[in-house]
């Protein structure tokens, strides 16, 4: 659906590029996350998709069209196929909820009866039918974002761009908006590109993710792989556990390992079984049990002592548990 081919973007001749030789693809019907710190180039990347920015080099293909080669009418047609929702909602304060949702339909010259019916359908989909006559100032942040989502869907787009769509919301409202976005992906088959600086948002809704650092893609792949086994320093910073540097924990001895369990294995009593079979003791230094979209997973950082540690590791692996050594030497 979307392809970046060696795309670079520079805003000033003397300044560093905002994007550097970015090559990636987004498949039709997937939720693709782009994560990076402030200034990494995320917003530039997403604005290139609908032609709000033009590349300094390279090519962006969206639904078969070379975006930079489109004229004014071509861009208008593209933007009807590519909806966008924003961090700060970008609603028209002087228009009601219904008028905000209807606005792109009126711009497209749709008949009044179609505009009315489509607006009512979209407000029902996002749970705002009862608020159609209110103005943005009368809404909560989550309600404003729902209006933004309904407006972005007005012209039946194939692609939905989400520019930090949850970063201005509280945690509970963020969960609700992410549930809504996931539902739209499943029910409408929308291709969604979601940029964020929060790895938990990626974990919650994305199929694949690209990690940006200083305008470059430093890592890309399935969320499961990038989240559980990050290969780049940038990705590791985003998924670093709250436990900190467990190898420096005072008084910890033994062999440091991280166990990764997925699916049904997440809830099996594998630690006790292996400890009894091999005589190994373990200290749990950190861990989490959560979900990647619908798949449960667990990660535990352990210090293994006593007994037959090599046999314990072999039994973990035989049970389908991934074992990563955190240090080549025992912890001191």
XYZ file of C-alpha atoms in Angstrom:
332
model
C 0.000 0.000 0.000
C 2.854 2.410 0.881
C 6.487 2.233 -0.226
C 9.400 4.511 0.658
C 12.351 4.174 -1.730
C 15.587 5.802 -0.460
C 13.673 8.840 0.790
C 15.517 11.811 2.255
C 14.117 15.147 3.385
C 16.070 18.307 4.165
C 14.421 21.549 5.243
C 17.475 23.843 5.121
C 20.650 23.610 3.085
C 22.867 23.978 6.148
C 20.817 21.814 8.506
C 20.905 18.042 9.005
C 18.352 15.987 7.038
C 15.075 15.232 8.784
C 15.052 11.860 6.997
C 18.012 9.977 5.574
C 17.650 7.310 2.859
C 14.513 5.744 4.352
C 13.384 2.540 2.662
C 10.377 0.686 4.039
C 7.009 -0.685 2.994
C 3.566 -0.857 4.600
C 1.330 -3.753 3.593
C -2.360 -3.324 2.837
C -4.538 -3.965 5.887
C -1.817 -3.838 8.541
C -1.186 -1.479 11.436
C 2.349 -0.169 10.969
C 4.013 1.689 13.808
C 6.800 4.257 13.524
C 8.533 5.001 16.804
C 11.269 7.430 17.692
C 12.224 10.200 20.072
C 11.335 13.842 19.445
C 13.213 15.057 16.374
C 13.738 11.564 14.959
C 11.752 12.400 11.791
C 8.434 10.689 12.566
C 6.152 13.603 11.694
C 8.094 14.345 8.528
C 7.740 10.726 7.434
C 3.976 10.621 7.942
C 3.433 13.991 6.210
C 5.240 12.717 3.141
C 2.604 9.993 2.720
C -0.223 12.410 1.945
C 1.885 15.040 0.223
C 1.909 17.623 3.015
C 5.692 17.484 2.541
C 7.692 16.597 -0.566
C 10.869 14.493 -0.486
C 14.268 16.026 -1.236
C 15.310 12.683 -2.734
C 13.754 9.297 -3.309
C 10.181 8.272 -4.038
C 6.990 7.564 -2.064
C 4.377 5.327 -3.696
C 0.902 5.276 -2.101
C -1.763 2.971 -3.508
C 0.068 2.917 -6.832
C 0.646 6.691 -7.091
C 3.995 8.499 -6.961
C 2.994 11.188 -4.461
C 5.561 13.791 -5.537
C 4.482 13.485 -9.176
C 0.818 14.255 -8.485
C -0.647 17.589 -9.467
C -3.154 19.573 -7.429
C -6.151 17.459 -8.454
C -4.168 14.241 -7.997
C -3.229 15.264 -4.447
C -6.835 16.073 -3.635
C -7.886 12.649 -4.845
C -5.079 11.010 -2.840
C -6.082 12.815 0.359
C -9.617 11.470 0.018
C -8.028 7.993 0.155
C -5.682 8.880 3.030
C -7.327 10.099 6.247
C -5.326 11.675 9.068
C -5.847 12.186 12.797
C -3.717 14.510 14.876
C -2.219 14.782 18.342
C -4.116 17.981 19.171
C -7.291 17.075 17.271
C -7.290 20.054 14.812
C -11.038 20.506 15.089
C -12.872 23.624 13.882
C -13.886 25.337 17.124
C -16.740 27.283 15.554
C -18.424 24.180 14.140
C -20.392 21.485 15.938
C -19.291 17.863 16.185
C -21.533 16.926 13.262
C -20.309 19.890 11.182
C -16.662 18.933 11.816
C -17.313 15.381 10.609
C -19.305 16.603 7.596
C -16.672 19.158 6.565
C -14.538 16.938 4.253
C -17.690 15.569 2.622
C -18.890 19.081 1.830
C -15.467 19.977 0.462
C -15.745 16.942 -1.828
C -19.086 18.228 -3.110
C -21.194 15.334 -1.841
C -25.010 15.728 -1.893
C -26.581 17.051 1.314
C -28.562 13.865 1.959
C -25.398 11.745 1.634
C -23.494 14.098 3.942
C -26.199 13.865 6.598
C -26.449 10.060 6.424
C -22.687 9.507 6.394
C -22.153 11.910 9.310
C -24.769 10.124 11.408
C -23.210 6.726 10.539
C -19.734 7.856 11.563
C -20.845 9.456 14.821
C -22.579 6.227 15.754
C -19.443 4.239 14.932
C -17.296 6.334 17.275
C -19.959 6.530 19.992
C -20.777 10.233 19.701
C -24.328 10.287 18.314
C -25.571 12.008 21.462
C -22.974 14.784 21.092
C -23.631 15.774 17.464
C -24.789 19.303 18.363
C -21.993 20.103 20.820
C -18.925 22.208 20.086
C -15.324 21.020 20.604
C -14.895 23.127 23.755
C -17.691 21.110 25.385
C -15.930 17.766 24.815
C -13.291 15.782 26.699
C -9.967 14.995 25.061
C -11.056 11.484 24.207
C -14.300 12.739 22.669
C -12.399 15.292 20.586
C -10.138 12.548 19.266
C -13.183 10.443 18.370
C -14.482 13.385 16.352
C -11.101 13.564 14.617
C -11.278 9.863 13.802
C -14.823 10.150 12.439
C -13.784 13.121 10.285
C -10.770 11.210 8.954
C -13.067 8.341 7.938
C -15.624 10.558 6.199
C -14.456 9.924 2.620
C -13.980 6.147 3.064
C -10.164 6.226 2.973
C -7.980 3.173 2.391
C -5.239 4.516 4.663
C -5.461 6.160 8.097
C -2.494 8.170 9.367
C -2.256 8.651 13.147
C 0.115 11.430 14.210
C 0.755 10.871 17.949
C -2.995 10.334 18.244
C -2.930 9.311 21.929
C -0.083 11.326 23.447
C -2.413 14.110 24.677
C -4.741 11.641 26.407
C -4.821 10.027 29.848
C -4.041 6.268 30.103
C -7.655 5.089 30.311
C -8.732 7.218 27.336
C -5.647 6.070 25.425
C -6.785 2.460 25.852
C -10.233 3.349 24.519
C -8.855 5.144 21.454
C -6.441 2.294 20.705
C -9.334 -0.180 20.967
C -11.252 1.962 18.473
C -8.296 2.110 16.067
C -7.801 -1.670 16.283
C -11.497 -2.209 15.611
C -11.389 0.016 12.523
C -8.426 -1.973 11.220
C -10.258 -5.282 11.686
C -13.715 -4.236 10.557
C -12.875 -1.925 7.645
C -9.570 -3.447 6.531
C -7.914 -0.048 6.880
C -4.172 0.277 6.453
C -3.016 2.300 9.459
C 0.294 4.107 9.941
C 0.732 5.158 13.546
C 3.602 7.291 14.790
C 4.381 7.451 18.487
C 7.117 7.794 21.058
C 5.496 5.186 23.318
C 6.483 1.548 22.837
C 3.407 0.444 24.773
C 1.195 1.890 22.007
C 3.150 -0.152 19.451
C 2.798 -3.285 21.584
C -0.911 -2.735 21.942
C -2.021 -2.307 18.327
C 0.733 -2.677 15.701
C 1.648 -5.605 13.448
C 5.043 -4.253 12.393
C 7.191 -1.333 13.473
C 10.054 0.807 12.218
C 12.394 2.483 14.711
C 13.694 5.925 13.696
C 16.788 7.618 15.066
C 18.121 10.901 13.668
C 16.140 10.406 10.474
C 17.297 6.849 9.787
C 15.456 3.561 10.137
C 17.705 1.695 12.576
C 15.452 -1.342 12.990
C 12.238 -2.656 11.442
C 10.236 -5.851 11.664
C 7.402 -7.670 13.366
C 6.426 -6.029 16.657
C 6.922 -9.329 18.468
C 10.562 -9.515 17.407
C 11.446 -5.839 17.872
C 9.647 -5.565 21.207
C 10.889 -8.783 22.786
C 14.348 -8.954 21.181
C 15.432 -5.454 20.118
C 18.612 -5.419 18.037
C 19.406 -1.683 17.982
C 20.416 0.577 20.854
C 17.487 2.869 20.050
C 14.923 0.065 20.228
C 16.470 -1.252 23.438
C 16.040 2.183 25.013
C 12.330 2.129 24.210
C 11.693 -1.339 25.598
C 14.107 -1.239 28.533
C 12.428 -2.661 31.576
C 11.767 -0.525 34.629
C 14.045 -2.851 36.602
C 17.103 -1.009 35.284
C 20.520 -2.662 35.011
C 19.927 -5.932 36.823
C 23.502 -7.049 36.258
C 24.551 -4.347 38.702
C 22.100 -5.421 41.406
C 24.031 -5.646 44.694
C 24.551 -9.112 46.110
C 23.235 -10.924 43.036
C 25.216 -14.024 42.131
C 24.751 -16.682 39.499
C 24.171 -16.840 35.781
C 21.988 -14.037 34.444
C 19.425 -15.004 31.821
C 16.253 -13.572 30.341
C 13.433 -15.986 29.593
C 10.832 -15.139 26.955
C 7.584 -17.107 26.956
C 4.783 -16.678 24.410
C 1.258 -17.951 23.997
C 0.066 -20.746 26.287
C 3.605 -21.265 27.603
C 3.318 -17.893 29.364
C 1.085 -19.392 32.065
C 2.752 -22.796 32.547
C 4.697 -23.511 35.788
C 7.944 -23.993 33.897
C 10.184 -22.365 36.525
C 9.191 -24.780 39.277
C 9.377 -27.808 37.002
C 12.894 -26.969 35.819
C 14.119 -26.089 39.316
C 12.910 -29.418 40.727
C 14.380 -31.427 37.853
C 17.823 -29.799 37.840
C 18.331 -28.611 41.425
C 18.811 -25.038 40.228
C 17.744 -22.129 42.412
C 16.627 -18.864 40.847
C 16.194 -15.276 41.890
C 13.672 -13.220 39.896
C 15.296 -9.844 39.251
C 12.574 -8.402 37.064
C 9.806 -9.329 34.710
C 6.458 -8.674 33.113
C 3.480 -10.544 31.731
C 1.469 -8.720 29.104
C 0.081 -9.022 25.583
C 1.262 -8.188 22.090
C -2.092 -7.428 20.493
C -3.930 -10.690 21.325
C -0.876 -12.839 22.124
C 0.170 -13.223 25.780
C 3.868 -13.112 26.569
C 6.114 -13.096 29.580
C 9.702 -11.995 30.115
C 11.611 -12.822 33.285
C 15.148 -11.880 34.224
C 16.671 -14.532 36.478
C 19.882 -15.272 38.317
C 20.422 -19.054 38.236
C 22.554 -20.634 40.984
C 23.437 -24.130 42.180
C 22.470 -27.426 40.560
C 22.990 -28.047 36.840
C 22.488 -24.634 35.207
C 23.309 -25.911 31.702
C 20.657 -28.618 32.060
C 18.168 -26.030 33.312
C 18.751 -23.847 30.261
C 18.376 -26.859 27.977
C 15.056 -27.756 29.663
C 13.768 -24.211 29.268
C 14.609 -24.307 25.564
C 13.019 -27.750 25.147
C 9.824 -26.304 26.644
C 9.747 -23.615 23.940
C 11.176 -20.857 26.125
C 13.727 -18.518 24.566
C 16.782 -18.055 26.779
C 19.074 -15.036 26.314
C 22.278 -14.757 28.299
C 22.610 -11.269 29.746
C 26.295 -11.621 30.566
C 29.042 -13.940 29.549
C 30.098 -14.141 33.176
C 28.321 -14.722 36.434
C 26.962 -11.670 38.227
C 29.083 -10.371 41.052
